[in-house]
Structures are given as structure tokens and as C-alpha cells.
Short mmCIF file of C-alpha atoms in Angstrom, two decimals:
data_model
loop_
_atom_site.label_atom_id
_atom_site.label_comp_id
_atom_site.label_asym_id
_atom_site.label_seq_id
_atom_site.Cartn_x
_atom_site.Cartn_y
_atom_site.Cartn_z
CA MET A 1 -8.47 -20.00 14.39
CA THR A 2 -5.96 -20.99 13.00
CA ASP A 3 -5.11 -18.77 9.94
CA TRP A 4 -1.75 -18.35 8.08
CA VAL A 5 -0.67 -15.20 10.10
CA SER A 6 -1.75 -18.60 13.40
CA GLN A 7 0.45 -21.16 11.37
CA LEU A 8 3.86 -18.73 10.68
CA ALA A 9 3.57 -17.21 14.55
CA ASP A 10 3.67 -20.90 15.37
CA ASP A 11 5.95 -22.09 13.53
CA VAL A 12 8.24 -18.72 14.63
CA ILE A 13 7.67 -19.36 17.88
CA ALA A 14 9.08 -23.38 17.66
CA GLU A 15 12.45 -21.48 15.47
CA ALA A 16 12.69 -18.73 18.56
CA GLU A 17 12.46 -21.48 21.14
CA ARG A 18 14.79 -23.95 18.83
CA ARG A 19 17.88 -21.65 19.17
CA ALA A 20 17.40 -19.31 22.00
CA PRO A 21 15.46 -20.00 24.47
CA GLY A 22 13.94 -17.01 26.50
CA LYS A 23 15.45 -14.08 24.27
CA THR A 24 13.50 -11.32 22.48
CA ILE A 25 11.67 -12.81 19.36
CA VAL A 26 13.62 -10.60 15.68
CA CYS A 27 10.84 -10.03 13.25
CA ALA A 28 12.33 -8.20 10.06
CA SER A 29 11.93 -6.38 7.05
CA GLY A 30 14.21 -4.34 5.33
CA LEU A 31 12.98 -1.05 2.14
CA SER A 32 14.99 1.55 0.08
CA PRO A 33 13.67 4.98 1.01
CA SER A 34 15.25 4.96 -3.50
CA GLY A 35 11.47 6.01 -4.67
CA PRO A 36 8.15 5.59 -3.86
CA ILE A 37 7.65 2.99 -1.49
CA HIS A 38 4.77 1.03 -2.85
CA LEU A 39 2.20 -1.10 -1.83
CA GLY A 40 3.94 -4.11 -3.05
CA ASN A 41 7.13 -3.23 -0.95
CA LEU A 42 3.83 -2.96 1.74
CA ARG A 43 3.98 -6.38 2.00
CA GLU A 44 7.81 -7.01 2.86
CA VAL A 45 6.50 -4.66 6.09
CA MET A 46 2.81 -6.64 6.58
CA THR A 47 3.55 -9.73 6.69
CA PRO A 48 6.36 -9.98 9.41
CA HIS A 49 4.28 -7.39 10.95
CA LEU A 50 0.35 -9.10 12.12
CA VAL A 51 2.94 -12.27 13.13
CA ALA A 52 5.13 -10.02 14.83
CA ASP A 53 2.01 -8.72 16.63
CA GLU A 54 0.35 -12.17 16.62
CA ILE A 55 3.05 -13.63 18.81
CA ARG A 56 2.88 -10.15 21.04
CA ARG A 57 -0.75 -11.16 21.52
CA ARG A 58 0.23 -14.64 22.88
CA GLY A 59 2.07 -12.27 25.80
CA LEU A 60 6.22 -13.45 23.92
CA ASP A 61 8.18 -9.93 23.90
CA CYS A 62 8.35 -10.13 19.76
CA VAL A 63 10.25 -7.12 17.79
CA HIS A 64 9.25 -6.04 14.53
CA LEU A 65 12.84 -4.77 12.83
CA LEU A 66 12.59 -2.14 10.35
CA SER A 67 16.06 -1.78 8.35
CA TRP A 68 16.11 1.82 6.19
CA ASP A 69 18.40 1.17 3.63
CA ASP A 70 19.06 4.55 2.96
CA TYR A 71 23.25 3.75 2.72
CA ASP A 72 22.18 2.02 -0.44
CA ARG A 73 23.52 4.34 -4.02
CA PHE A 74 21.67 6.26 -6.06
CA ARG A 75 20.77 4.00 -8.81
CA LYS A 76 19.57 5.98 -11.89
CA VAL A 77 18.02 9.77 -12.23
CA PRO A 78 13.80 9.29 -12.16
CA VAL A 79 11.41 10.46 -14.43
CA GLY A 80 9.99 14.38 -13.74
CA ILE A 81 13.26 14.76 -11.77
CA PRO A 82 16.20 17.22 -13.15
CA GLU A 83 19.61 16.12 -15.24
CA GLU A 84 21.35 18.19 -13.43
CA TRP A 85 21.06 14.54 -10.01
CA ALA A 86 22.74 12.61 -12.32
CA GLU A 87 25.58 14.49 -11.21
CA HIS A 88 25.11 12.25 -7.25
CA ILE A 89 24.56 9.31 -8.98
CA GLY A 90 26.64 6.65 -6.42
CA LYS A 91 26.62 8.37 -3.74
CA PRO A 92 24.58 7.32 -0.32
CA LEU A 93 20.59 8.22 -0.69
CA THR A 94 20.99 10.37 2.77
CA SER A 95 23.81 12.70 0.63
CA VAL A 96 21.32 13.19 -2.28
CA PRO A 97 19.28 16.52 -2.51
CA ALA A 98 15.54 15.61 -2.53
CA PRO A 99 14.05 16.08 -4.80
CA PRO A 100 12.92 19.93 -6.14
CA GLY A 101 10.83 21.51 -4.13
CA SER A 102 10.86 19.32 -0.83
CA ALA A 103 11.13 19.67 2.42
CA TYR A 104 12.86 17.10 3.48
CA PRO A 105 16.83 17.60 4.57
CA ASN A 106 17.30 14.23 2.09
CA TRP A 107 16.73 11.94 -1.21
CA ALA A 108 15.58 9.54 1.41
CA GLU A 109 13.78 11.59 4.25
CA HIS A 110 11.24 12.27 1.40
CA PHE A 111 10.75 9.54 0.41
CA LYS A 112 10.35 7.90 4.20
CA THR A 113 8.46 9.94 5.84
CA PRO A 114 5.25 9.59 4.44
CA MET A 115 6.16 5.05 4.24
CA ILE A 116 6.95 6.05 7.94
CA SER A 117 3.37 8.08 8.73
CA ALA A 118 1.10 5.69 6.35
CA LEU A 119 2.74 2.89 8.58
CA ALA A 120 1.87 4.33 12.43
CA ARG A 121 -2.17 4.67 10.81
CA LEU A 122 -1.63 0.86 10.11
CA GLY A 123 -0.75 0.73 13.87
CA VAL A 124 2.23 -0.86 12.44
CA THR A 125 4.72 -1.03 15.56
CA TYR A 126 8.47 -1.85 14.69
CA ARG A 127 11.89 -0.25 15.18
CA GLY A 128 13.35 1.08 13.19
CA VAL A 129 17.38 1.07 11.85
CA SER A 130 18.56 3.41 9.64
CA GLN A 131 21.60 1.32 7.75
CA THR A 132 23.11 4.80 7.33
CA LYS A 133 23.41 5.63 11.03
CA GLN A 134 24.62 2.01 11.71
CA TYR A 135 27.14 2.22 8.93
CA THR A 136 28.43 5.41 9.39
CA SER A 137 28.64 5.49 13.67
CA GLY A 138 30.99 1.74 13.26
CA VAL A 139 28.28 -0.35 14.68
CA TYR A 140 28.62 -2.49 12.36
CA ARG A 141 32.29 -1.87 12.35
CA GLU A 142 33.07 -6.21 13.60
CA GLN A 143 31.20 -8.17 11.44
CA ILE A 144 32.81 -5.73 8.42
CA LEU A 145 36.31 -6.48 9.37
CA HIS A 146 35.62 -10.33 9.63
CA ALA A 147 34.18 -10.61 5.60
CA MET A 148 37.08 -9.16 5.16
CA ARG A 149 39.13 -11.75 6.82
CA GLU A 150 36.77 -14.29 4.72
CA ARG A 151 36.44 -13.09 1.52
CA ASP A 152 38.58 -15.75 -0.30
CA ARG A 153 36.06 -17.81 1.87
CA ILE A 154 32.84 -15.30 1.14
CA ASP A 155 34.23 -15.23 -2.57
CA ALA A 156 34.49 -18.85 -2.83
CA VAL A 157 30.58 -19.30 -1.81
CA LEU A 158 29.52 -16.56 -4.48
CA SER A 159 31.09 -18.48 -6.87
CA ARG A 160 29.52 -21.23 -7.05
CA PHE A 161 27.07 -19.31 -8.19
CA ARG A 162 28.29 -17.63 -10.37
CA THR A 163 28.03 -19.97 -13.72
CA LYS A 164 24.50 -20.62 -13.09
CA ALA A 165 22.43 -17.20 -15.60
CA LYS A 166 22.10 -14.45 -14.34
CA PRO A 167 18.54 -13.86 -13.85
CA LYS A 168 17.13 -11.55 -16.32
CA ALA A 169 16.25 -7.73 -15.53
CA LYS A 170 12.94 -6.29 -16.32
CA ASP A 171 14.38 -2.72 -16.93
CA ALA A 172 16.99 -0.94 -16.26
CA ASP A 173 16.81 0.32 -12.24
CA GLU A 174 17.00 -3.95 -11.65
CA ALA A 175 19.76 -4.52 -13.76
CA ALA A 176 22.20 -2.30 -11.81
CA ALA A 177 20.66 -3.45 -8.65
CA LEU A 178 21.45 -7.01 -10.38
CA GLU A 179 25.16 -6.19 -11.04
CA GLY A 180 26.38 -4.99 -8.18
CA SER A 181 23.88 -7.03 -5.44
CA GLY A 182 26.80 -9.60 -5.18
CA ALA A 183 29.98 -9.84 -5.29
CA ALA A 184 32.94 -6.39 -5.68
CA GLU A 185 35.20 -7.51 -7.60
CA GLU A 186 37.98 -5.62 -8.36
CA GLU A 187 41.98 -5.90 -10.33
CA ALA A 188 44.13 -7.14 -7.07
CA GLY A 189 40.80 -9.75 -6.24
CA TYR A 190 37.68 -10.54 -4.82
CA TYR A 191 35.93 -7.64 -1.49
CA PRO A 192 33.10 -7.74 -0.03
CA TYR A 193 33.43 -4.27 1.43
CA LYS A 194 32.50 -0.37 -1.83
CA PRO A 195 34.29 2.64 0.28
CA TYR A 196 32.14 5.57 -1.02
CA CYS A 197 35.25 8.23 -2.04
CA ALA A 198 36.39 11.05 0.22
CA LEU A 199 36.61 13.42 -2.62
CA CYS A 200 33.46 13.01 -4.62
CA GLY A 201 31.74 11.16 -2.06
CA ARG A 202 29.76 8.71 -4.95
CA ASP A 203 30.92 4.63 -5.22
CA LEU A 204 32.59 4.86 -8.11
CA THR A 205 35.97 3.12 -6.45
CA THR A 206 37.58 -0.21 -7.12
CA VAL A 207 39.59 -1.37 -4.07
CA THR A 208 42.92 -2.14 -4.57
CA GLY A 209 45.02 -3.10 -1.83
CA TYR A 210 44.16 -4.33 1.06
CA ASP A 211 46.30 -5.70 4.69
CA ASP A 212 44.63 -7.84 7.25
CA GLU A 213 46.84 -7.43 10.15
CA THR A 214 45.88 -3.09 9.91
CA THR A 215 43.42 -3.02 8.63
CA GLU A 216 45.19 -0.72 5.93
CA LEU A 217 43.01 -0.72 2.67
CA ALA A 218 43.47 1.70 -0.79
CA TYR A 219 41.26 2.23 -3.08
CA THR A 220 40.95 4.99 -6.28
CA CYS A 221 37.73 6.22 -7.99
CA ALA A 222 36.96 7.17 -11.17
CA CYS A 223 36.29 10.85 -10.25
CA GLY A 224 40.64 10.50 -9.95
CA TYR A 225 41.45 10.59 -6.08
CA GLY A 226 42.71 7.69 -4.49
CA GLU A 227 43.86 7.46 -0.80
CA THR A 228 45.27 4.15 1.92
CA VAL A 229 42.42 3.89 4.81
CA ARG A 230 41.88 2.23 7.85
CA LEU A 231 39.05 0.12 7.75
CA ALA A 232 39.61 -0.41 11.91
CA THR A 233 38.63 3.27 11.23
CA HIS A 234 36.63 4.36 8.35
CA ASP A 235 32.67 4.69 8.16
CA ARG A 236 31.70 5.58 5.19
CA GLY A 237 31.28 2.35 3.10
CA LYS A 238 29.11 -0.82 3.05
CA LEU A 239 29.72 -4.59 2.36
CA VAL A 240 27.86 -5.52 -1.10
CA TRP A 241 24.20 -6.44 -1.26
CA LYS A 242 24.57 -10.84 -0.99
CA VAL A 243 26.36 -10.12 2.29
CA ASP A 244 25.26 -7.14 3.77
CA TRP A 245 22.03 -9.54 4.03
CA PRO A 246 23.33 -11.57 5.93
CA MET A 247 25.77 -10.23 7.88
CA ARG A 248 22.36 -8.48 8.97
CA TRP A 249 20.37 -12.14 10.07
CA ALA A 250 23.64 -12.88 12.34
CA TYR A 251 23.81 -9.87 13.93
CA GLU A 252 19.86 -8.89 14.93
CA GLY A 253 19.64 -12.40 15.23
CA VAL A 254 16.20 -12.66 12.77
CA VAL A 255 13.96 -15.38 13.62
CA PHE A 256 11.93 -14.91 10.47
CA GLU A 257 11.90 -12.56 7.63
CA PRO A 258 9.76 -12.47 4.53
CA SER A 259 11.39 -12.67 0.95
CA GLY A 260 9.83 -10.96 -2.87
CA VAL A 261 9.60 -13.59 -5.28
CA ASP A 262 13.45 -11.83 -6.79
CA HIS A 263 14.73 -12.41 -3.56
CA THR A 264 14.48 -16.39 -3.56
CA SER A 265 14.65 -17.63 -7.13
CA PRO A 266 17.77 -20.28 -7.78
CA GLY A 267 21.88 -18.33 -7.50
CA SER A 268 19.25 -14.98 -5.43
CA SER A 269 20.46 -13.53 -2.60
CA PHE A 270 18.72 -14.85 -0.19
CA GLU A 271 19.84 -18.75 -1.61
CA VAL A 272 23.44 -17.14 -1.28
CA GLY A 273 22.55 -15.29 1.78
CA GLY A 274 21.80 -19.15 2.90
CA HIS A 275 24.89 -20.49 2.84
CA LEU A 276 27.16 -16.62 4.35
CA VAL A 277 25.00 -16.25 7.40
CA GLY A 278 25.77 -19.90 8.41
CA GLU A 279 29.95 -21.08 7.07
CA VAL A 280 30.73 -17.32 7.48
CA PHE A 281 29.08 -15.47 10.17
CA GLY A 282 27.88 -18.20 12.19
CA GLY A 283 24.11 -17.52 12.28
CA GLN A 284 21.33 -18.88 10.98
CA GLN A 285 18.90 -17.82 8.00
CA PRO A 286 15.18 -16.55 9.07
CA ILE A 287 12.38 -18.37 7.68
CA GLY A 288 9.85 -16.78 5.93
CA PRO A 289 7.74 -17.68 2.82
CA ARG A 290 7.82 -15.97 -0.37
CA TYR A 291 5.67 -13.65 -0.66
CA ALA A 292 3.45 -12.51 -4.36
CA PHE A 293 2.73 -9.36 -6.25
CA VAL A 294 0.56 -6.77 -5.44
CA GLY A 295 -1.36 -4.97 -8.76
CA ILE A 296 -3.67 -1.81 -8.39
CA SER A 297 -7.10 -2.02 -10.17
CA GLY A 298 -7.08 1.12 -12.02
CA MET A 299 -3.48 3.63 -11.25
CA ALA A 300 -3.55 6.36 -9.07
CA LYS A 301 -4.32 9.52 -10.46
CA MET A 302 -3.01 11.19 -7.77
CA SER A 303 0.04 8.97 -7.67
CA SER A 304 1.63 9.14 -12.24
CA SER A 305 3.54 12.39 -11.33
CA LYS A 306 5.45 9.82 -8.68
CA GLY A 307 5.95 7.30 -11.41
CA GLY A 308 2.59 4.99 -11.85
CA VAL A 309 3.37 3.25 -8.09
CA PRO A 310 0.79 4.10 -5.79
CA THR A 311 2.19 4.38 -2.61
CA ALA A 312 0.73 3.13 1.91
CA ALA A 313 0.14 6.20 2.20
CA ASP A 314 -1.78 7.34 -1.62
CA ALA A 315 -3.71 4.44 -0.99
CA LEU A 316 -4.57 5.27 2.77
CA GLU A 317 -5.85 8.92 0.95
CA ILE A 318 -9.04 6.73 0.26
CA MET A 319 -9.72 3.91 1.67
CA GLU A 320 -9.31 3.48 6.02
CA ALA A 321 -6.82 2.08 7.59
CA PRO A 322 -8.63 -0.96 8.96
CA LEU A 323 -9.28 -2.00 4.84
CA LEU A 324 -5.87 -2.05 3.71
CA ARG A 325 -5.14 -4.16 6.86
CA TRP A 326 -7.32 -6.20 4.91
CA MET A 327 -6.54 -6.89 1.65
CA TYR A 328 -3.03 -8.07 3.05
CA ALA A 329 -4.13 -10.36 6.10
CA ARG A 330 -6.80 -12.83 3.80
CA ARG A 331 -4.41 -13.21 1.81
CA LYS A 332 -1.81 -15.47 2.34
CA PRO A 333 1.14 -14.53 1.09
CA ALA A 334 2.07 -16.30 -2.15
CA GLN A 335 -1.44 -16.01 -3.09
CA SER A 336 -1.43 -12.46 -5.33
CA PHE A 337 -4.12 -9.47 -4.70
CA LYS A 338 -5.36 -6.39 -6.31
CA VAL A 339 -5.47 -3.03 -5.05
CA ALA A 340 -7.93 -1.19 -5.79
CA PHE A 341 -8.32 2.86 -6.94
CA ASP A 342 -10.80 2.17 -9.50
CA GLN A 343 -14.31 1.96 -8.92
CA GLU A 344 -13.79 -1.85 -7.80
CA ILE A 345 -13.01 -0.32 -3.96
CA GLN A 346 -16.65 0.46 -4.01
CA ARG A 347 -17.15 -3.20 -4.29
CA LEU A 348 -14.48 -4.35 -1.57
CA TYR A 349 -16.16 -1.83 0.72
CA ASP A 350 -19.76 -3.84 0.18
CA GLU A 351 -17.40 -6.60 1.10
CA TRP A 352 -16.23 -5.32 4.31
CA ASP A 353 -19.62 -3.95 5.07
CA ALA A 354 -20.60 -7.34 5.31
CA LEU A 355 -17.91 -8.84 7.03
CA GLU A 356 -19.27 -5.64 9.38
CA ARG A 357 -22.57 -6.85 9.55
CA LYS A 358 -21.78 -10.70 10.60
CA VAL A 359 -18.94 -9.96 13.16
CA ALA A 360 -21.67 -7.69 14.77
CA ASP A 361 -24.44 -10.22 14.73
CA GLY A 362 -21.89 -13.31 15.40
CA THR A 363 -23.19 -15.24 11.79
CA ALA A 364 -18.75 -13.81 10.46
CA LEU A 365 -17.15 -17.55 10.04
CA PRO A 366 -14.18 -18.55 12.31
CA ALA A 367 -11.09 -17.74 9.94
CA ASP A 368 -13.55 -14.79 8.64
CA LEU A 369 -13.69 -13.15 12.57
CA THR A 370 -9.75 -14.13 12.53
CA VAL A 371 -9.59 -11.88 10.14
CA HIS A 372 -11.52 -9.19 10.43
CA ALA A 373 -9.77 -9.32 14.46
CA ARG A 374 -6.15 -8.27 12.42
CA SER A 375 -8.13 -5.70 10.67
CA VAL A 376 -9.23 -3.52 13.30
CA ARG A 377 -7.09 -3.68 15.87
CA THR A 378 -3.60 -4.74 17.06
CA ALA A 379 -1.92 -6.22 20.41
CA GLU A 380 -1.27 -2.09 21.10
CA GLY A 381 -4.76 -1.67 20.46
CA PRO A 382 -7.25 -1.08 18.54
CA LEU A 383 -7.17 1.21 14.82
CA GLU A 384 -9.60 4.44 13.94
CA SER A 385 -12.66 3.77 12.61
CA THR A 386 -15.83 5.19 11.91
CA ARG A 387 -18.61 5.23 14.16
CA ARG A 388 -21.43 4.83 11.44
CA ARG A 389 -20.55 3.40 8.16
CA VAL A 390 -22.66 4.31 5.07
CA PRO A 391 -21.89 2.30 2.41
CA TYR A 392 -18.66 3.66 0.96
CA ARG A 393 -21.01 4.03 -2.91
CA MET A 394 -23.04 6.17 -0.90
CA LEU A 395 -20.92 9.37 -0.26
CA ALA A 396 -18.79 8.90 -2.91
CA SER A 397 -21.97 9.50 -5.12
CA ILE A 398 -22.84 12.09 -2.62
CA ALA A 399 -19.94 13.69 -2.50
CA ASP A 400 -19.82 13.49 -6.53
CA VAL A 401 -23.37 15.89 -6.60
CA THR A 402 -22.35 17.92 -3.61
CA THR A 403 -19.16 18.05 -4.75
CA GLY A 404 -17.87 18.22 -0.97
CA ASP A 405 -20.55 21.30 0.04
CA GLU A 406 -20.66 19.97 3.83
CA GLU A 407 -24.03 21.50 4.60
CA GLN A 408 -25.99 19.89 1.95
CA THR A 409 -24.02 16.22 2.23
CA LEU A 410 -25.50 15.76 6.27
CA ARG A 411 -28.69 17.27 4.15
CA ILE A 412 -28.81 14.12 2.26
CA LEU A 413 -27.13 12.45 5.00
CA ARG A 414 -29.82 13.08 7.40
CA GLU A 415 -32.42 11.64 5.10
CA LEU A 416 -31.17 8.37 4.01
CA ASP A 417 -33.19 6.79 6.82
CA PRO A 418 -35.08 9.30 8.70
CA ALA A 419 -36.30 6.72 10.97
CA ASP A 420 -32.56 7.31 12.30
CA PRO A 421 -30.96 9.89 10.86
CA VAL A 422 -27.38 11.06 9.98
CA THR A 423 -27.18 14.21 12.79
CA ASP A 424 -23.44 15.31 12.15
CA LEU A 425 -20.46 14.75 9.78
CA GLU A 426 -17.64 13.28 12.73
CA SER A 427 -20.06 10.09 12.76
CA VAL A 428 -19.82 9.64 9.46
CA ARG A 429 -15.45 10.59 9.27
CA PRO A 430 -13.16 9.29 8.25
CA ARG A 431 -14.95 7.22 5.06
CA LEU A 432 -16.51 9.97 4.09
CA ASP A 433 -13.57 12.26 3.57
CA ARG A 434 -12.66 8.77 1.71
CA ALA A 435 -14.52 9.08 -0.32
CA GLN A 436 -14.82 12.73 -1.34
CA ARG A 437 -10.87 11.99 -1.24
CA TRP A 438 -12.05 9.18 -4.55
CA VAL A 439 -14.15 11.60 -6.07
CA SER A 440 -11.77 13.32 -6.64
CA THR A 441 -8.69 12.00 -6.98
CA GLN A 442 -9.63 9.05 -8.52
CA VAL A 443 -12.83 9.09 -11.31
CA PRO A 444 -11.94 10.79 -14.73
CA ALA A 445 -14.23 14.65 -13.97
CA GLU A 446 -15.98 14.33 -17.41
CA GLN A 447 -17.66 11.14 -15.60
CA ARG A 448 -18.01 13.25 -12.20
CA THR A 449 -21.91 14.54 -11.84
CA SER A 450 -22.94 17.54 -13.07
CA VAL A 451 -26.17 18.70 -12.35
CA LEU A 452 -28.23 20.99 -14.58
CA ALA A 453 -29.03 24.21 -13.62
CA GLU A 454 -32.57 24.50 -16.17
CA PRO A 455 -34.71 22.44 -16.94
CA ASP A 456 -34.21 20.72 -20.71
CA ALA A 457 -36.73 22.25 -21.96
CA ASP A 458 -36.30 20.93 -25.63
CA LEU A 459 -36.65 16.54 -24.02
CA LEU A 460 -40.08 17.55 -21.80
CA ALA A 461 -41.54 19.51 -24.63
CA GLY A 462 -41.06 15.90 -27.19
CA LEU A 463 -42.08 13.44 -24.08
CA GLY A 464 -44.51 10.37 -25.11
CA ASP A 465 -47.15 10.03 -23.58
CA GLU A 466 -45.91 7.17 -21.63
CA GLN A 467 -43.22 9.23 -20.86
CA ARG A 468 -45.19 11.83 -19.40
CA GLU A 469 -47.54 9.20 -17.07
CA SER A 470 -44.15 7.76 -16.14
CA LEU A 471 -42.77 10.65 -14.28
CA ARG A 472 -46.52 12.12 -12.88
CA LEU A 473 -46.84 9.02 -10.95
CA LEU A 474 -43.33 9.13 -9.91
CA LEU A 475 -44.42 13.28 -8.40
CA GLU A 476 -46.77 12.66 -6.80
CA ARG A 477 -45.46 10.39 -4.75
CA LEU A 478 -42.17 11.83 -4.13
CA ASP A 479 -42.93 12.94 -0.38
CA GLU A 480 -44.45 9.89 1.29
CA HIS A 481 -41.16 8.17 -0.19
CA TRP A 482 -38.77 10.60 0.54
CA SER A 483 -35.77 8.08 2.15
CA LEU A 484 -33.40 5.72 0.20
CA GLU A 485 -35.29 2.98 1.03
CA GLY A 486 -38.81 5.31 -0.39
CA LEU A 487 -37.14 5.62 -2.78
CA THR A 488 -35.52 3.12 -4.04
CA ALA A 489 -38.70 1.32 -4.26
CA LEU A 490 -40.34 4.49 -5.98
CA VAL A 491 -38.38 4.28 -9.25
CA TYR A 492 -38.61 0.78 -9.52
CA GLY A 493 -42.44 0.80 -8.83
CA VAL A 494 -43.65 3.18 -11.50
CA PRO A 495 -43.16 1.19 -14.42
CA LYS A 496 -44.62 -1.69 -12.21
CA LEU A 497 -47.65 1.14 -11.87
CA GLN A 498 -47.60 1.35 -15.60
CA ALA A 499 -48.23 -1.96 -16.39
CA GLY A 500 -50.97 -2.61 -14.17
CA LEU A 501 -47.89 -5.28 -11.95
CA SER A 502 -48.15 -4.86 -7.97
CA ALA A 503 -45.57 -3.91 -6.43
CA ASP A 504 -43.95 -7.28 -5.53
CA ALA A 505 -44.21 -8.90 -8.81
CA LYS A 506 -41.01 -10.69 -10.07
CA ALA A 507 -38.79 -8.94 -12.75
CA THR A 508 -40.11 -10.27 -16.26
CA PRO A 509 -37.69 -8.80 -19.26
CA GLU A 510 -39.58 -6.97 -20.45
CA LEU A 511 -40.48 -4.98 -16.67
CA LYS A 512 -36.66 -5.03 -16.78
CA ALA A 513 -36.74 -2.92 -20.47
CA ALA A 514 -39.18 -0.14 -19.17
CA GLN A 515 -37.66 0.15 -15.82
CA ARG A 516 -33.71 0.48 -17.69
CA GLU A 517 -35.86 2.97 -19.82
CA PHE A 518 -37.55 5.42 -17.24
CA PHE A 519 -33.62 5.30 -15.28
CA VAL A 520 -32.05 6.93 -18.40
CA LEU A 521 -34.92 9.30 -18.84
CA LEU A 522 -34.33 10.56 -14.98
CA TYR A 523 -31.20 10.51 -16.37
CA THR A 524 -31.04 12.19 -19.03
CA LEU A 525 -33.47 15.51 -17.18
CA LEU A 526 -31.83 16.08 -14.35
CA VAL A 527 -28.24 15.25 -14.99
CA GLY A 528 -28.15 15.32 -18.95
CA ARG A 529 -27.08 12.12 -20.24
CA ASP A 530 -27.87 8.64 -19.73
CA THR A 531 -25.94 6.99 -16.36
CA GLY A 532 -25.07 8.63 -13.28
CA PRO A 533 -24.89 7.51 -9.52
CA ARG A 534 -27.84 5.52 -8.04
CA LEU A 535 -31.03 6.81 -9.09
CA PRO A 536 -32.97 6.91 -5.40
CA THR A 537 -29.10 9.04 -4.22
CA LEU A 538 -28.72 11.21 -6.45
CA LEU A 539 -33.27 11.98 -6.32
CA LEU A 540 -31.63 12.51 -2.37
CA ALA A 541 -28.24 14.87 -3.77
CA VAL A 542 -30.53 16.98 -5.73
CA GLY A 543 -33.60 18.05 -3.39
CA ALA A 544 -37.58 17.50 -3.85
CA ASP A 545 -37.93 21.48 -4.93
CA ARG A 546 -35.70 21.13 -8.05
CA VAL A 547 -36.36 17.38 -9.28
CA ARG A 548 -40.02 18.55 -9.34
CA LYS A 549 -38.34 21.80 -11.73
CA LEU A 550 -36.44 19.35 -13.61
CA LEU A 551 -38.95 16.73 -14.68
CA GLY A 552 -41.32 19.66 -15.09
CA ALA A 553 -43.75 19.35 -12.24
#
């Protein structure tokens, strides 16, 4: 079945064959570890991953390059970081100390490492490239010297876009990025290379002269230091972003790379790079779609300390990897979507489980079957999955009531379906762990369920005859209906019995109202409020003996 991934893979294979027949196909993406690498950034990786994975499934040689832009400058001190970190503004991210309390050697590694772990769990295979290592080891030396020789041509290309209105920044961070992205315009002319100062380590430098023959480059720094270096042996600086990106396209032979909306607007780095890669570096611009925004449904409470930007690692705390892959695989890159951290995650899991059942019984549509296959396995093999797929909302309710007690959790799971009981918790992992984590980190304390320790004597004493009768009907039938299916039929059936209706009677507005009143009564007697987890699950969680006690038996 042809989905968006297959279509892009077709295009990439054809383009690669046109450019360099028989060579390894290169797909690429880039991430800056300047802060938490959020779920919007994940789309930058998942889009080329899915395409590269499809190409590998077809038996072709394809590599996914992931550039870590860890040689970028540290732009500002984030909220929650001590003010003394301001002295590091302008240094490469790998030269900035990690946030206080971090176990990592520098700022970049602190934010890279959780993403590396998350990508491994997501089954994303890639070749990581540290731009710090690339620049400081001299890998790009010839490209830098070439860019300096061609600086007038680069300046001319950039000049064609300087007359256009500059894009407006949404915040100070973006403004800093836009300001420094295109050109290092110095008093002595334009230079596409920005050295880091040998004394203070920052990029607050001004190039004052350059000799093409000797490659001698003179610069001064805002700290007062200045020196002359030979660029042929100097490895403490980098090309400015709008030149750096097309240089890498040509150097790596990138055929496919998607871009965010901010990079593909008129006059953006992608458009400018498309001219520079051919006119200056003799390469070709990658093909690739523009990808849309990824939002959050319910901001993750656990990420508030990180600036309110949930990461892939955060998402994988509360959902299984195949579900997260599915969310990125089923939407075309140009379609925006939201990753759920609130109650919506339960609906998403219901939708995913429905798809899994259709796949299992052979009724899934071809398009859904294709997306499912991309979600549960890669060209290298299957991802971790839960053997016994108890509904996520059920596991969340159980976790809510038991507060993670494993003995109680197993008891409830065993009683869900006596004909086919869950016999061990491992069979419902990792989904159980994800649901427990969701309850503990995303459900506000005031919304969690706390079963009453003692019966509400005043409420029980004040019940009317109809209410007492409803409780009697429930308790009389409790043991024979003690399963998820049985209790579901019972709690909906008691109001029918009271109305003199059969168990299969259709729900009328009057019956629905009576059922709601009965449910409120049970919730109030069991948990002291008028709402809570689904009643059948709650009853199983509380246990038959305790239910009898709280309902006044």
C-alpha cells in the first residue's frame, strides 16, 4: 500500500539514482542540544527515519545522518539556571557546563543523552555526527577554506535576500537565532567564518582581515583579546549557519532532508542554502517536505521544570514506543497533530487497540495495515510490546486506586476475566508501567481516587427507600457478577430492574437519568465524590468485602 512514507521513498530512490547511481542513499536531520529536545524536534528525526527505514526494507543501502549541532553558540540563560551561566553566552554548547546537579560533562551532553536513549527505544537507527568533533578535528577544513575564497560570491547570494523583509521572531531565543544565522558582516568586509576566541572561548569576535594565500586570519574579541591565526590549521570556529548547512549537504551528499516551516519560508536558510549549495559548493539541495507543528494535549506536569516543553523521553514515560511512532507515521509531514499527556491518551490507546484487533483478525484497511507495520517494527526488527493488552484506561484506573501496589494490582487484573485471568504482571508490561507513570505524573492530586476508609454513616442513614433498594439489588448480585463484564452489566442493570425493565431494555432518557443518579450514589459512598474511575473497575479494585462494608451491608 502506498502511503506518504512509500511515496517519499520512491522519490528519494529515484533522485539518488539520478545523482549517484549505486551509492549509499543519504537521508539527514539535525538537532541542537541547546535545551530540551521536544516532541516538535522529534518530527525532524522521525520523518527521515521512516523514509530511510522504508528504503532499507526494500533492500537498498541507506543511511540516516543525525547531526548534533553541539558546536552552536550558547545563546541565553534559561529560566531556572543560575545567573552566573551568563558568562558562558557565546561559547560552543560543548564548552558550557551542564545545568547544576547534572551528571553530564557539558550542556550539550546533558540534553543529547536523553534523546539518544529515547531514539533507541523508538527503534530509530542513525549515524550520529557531532559538529563539535567535525569542526575541531579539521574535517571541514577544505570546505571552510573554500567558503572563505568564495566569500564575495556567498555575500552576493545573501545580498539577493537581504532586501526582503526579515522574518519576525516569536521570542528572544528565535531573534538571536535569526540575527546570527546568515552572515558575519565585519568592518573589513563579509566573512562566512566565525572564530571562537582563544582567551574567553566565546564567539564575540570580529574578523579584521584575511589573506587567501597564507590563510592568515586576524580577529579581535569583545573581551579585548586579538590574534592572527592560520585558517589552514585553525579548528576553533565554524561557518555561519546559512553557509554551514549547504556546505554539509554537499559534503555528505544528502539526498533527503525535511525542514520545519521556519526554515522554508521565503528568504529562509533552506531557500538561501539551495542557492549556495550549487553556486558555491558544487552540490545539490536535498529534496524533502516541509513539516508542520506538533502540539501537546495537556502540558506535562513533569516537564514544567524544563520550561514546559515535553520531550520524547517524557512521552515514553507514559506511552509505549509503537504508539508514539504511530502518531508520527500516520500523519503526513504537512499535517499538524498533538501528542496527548492528558485524558486524551486513553482515547488514543483505545484507537490503537482497535487497530491492533483489526490487524489481528485481518479486517484492517491496507493503509492502516501499512502504518501499523511501520509503528511496531523497523527494518531491523520488532519493537518491545505488551503481550496482554489490557486497555490503558483500565490500567490507569487500577493504578489510581491501588497507588501501584503490585499484589492488589494483580488481584484486580486476575478478576477482570475469570475465564482467562491475567496470571502475572509481566504479561501486561510495559503498558502497566506507562499507565502507572501517567497517573503519578500527569493526574493532579485532587483528581486521584481515594477510597473511603469507613462507611459514610450519615449519608447511609439518610438514604431514601429507592436508594436503599438499589444498593440491596447490587449487593445481592455482587458475587455472581464479579468480573469486569458482569459488574458492567450489573451497575447498568440495577436501575432497569427497579423500573421493571428487562436487562436488554433500550436506554431511554428517563433510564439514563436513573443510571446517572445510581452511579453518583455509588461514587459518593465509595470515594466521597460524584465521579471517579469506571464503576466496574472501581468495584473490582475496592474488593467485594470492602464494597459491602462501604455500601452498608
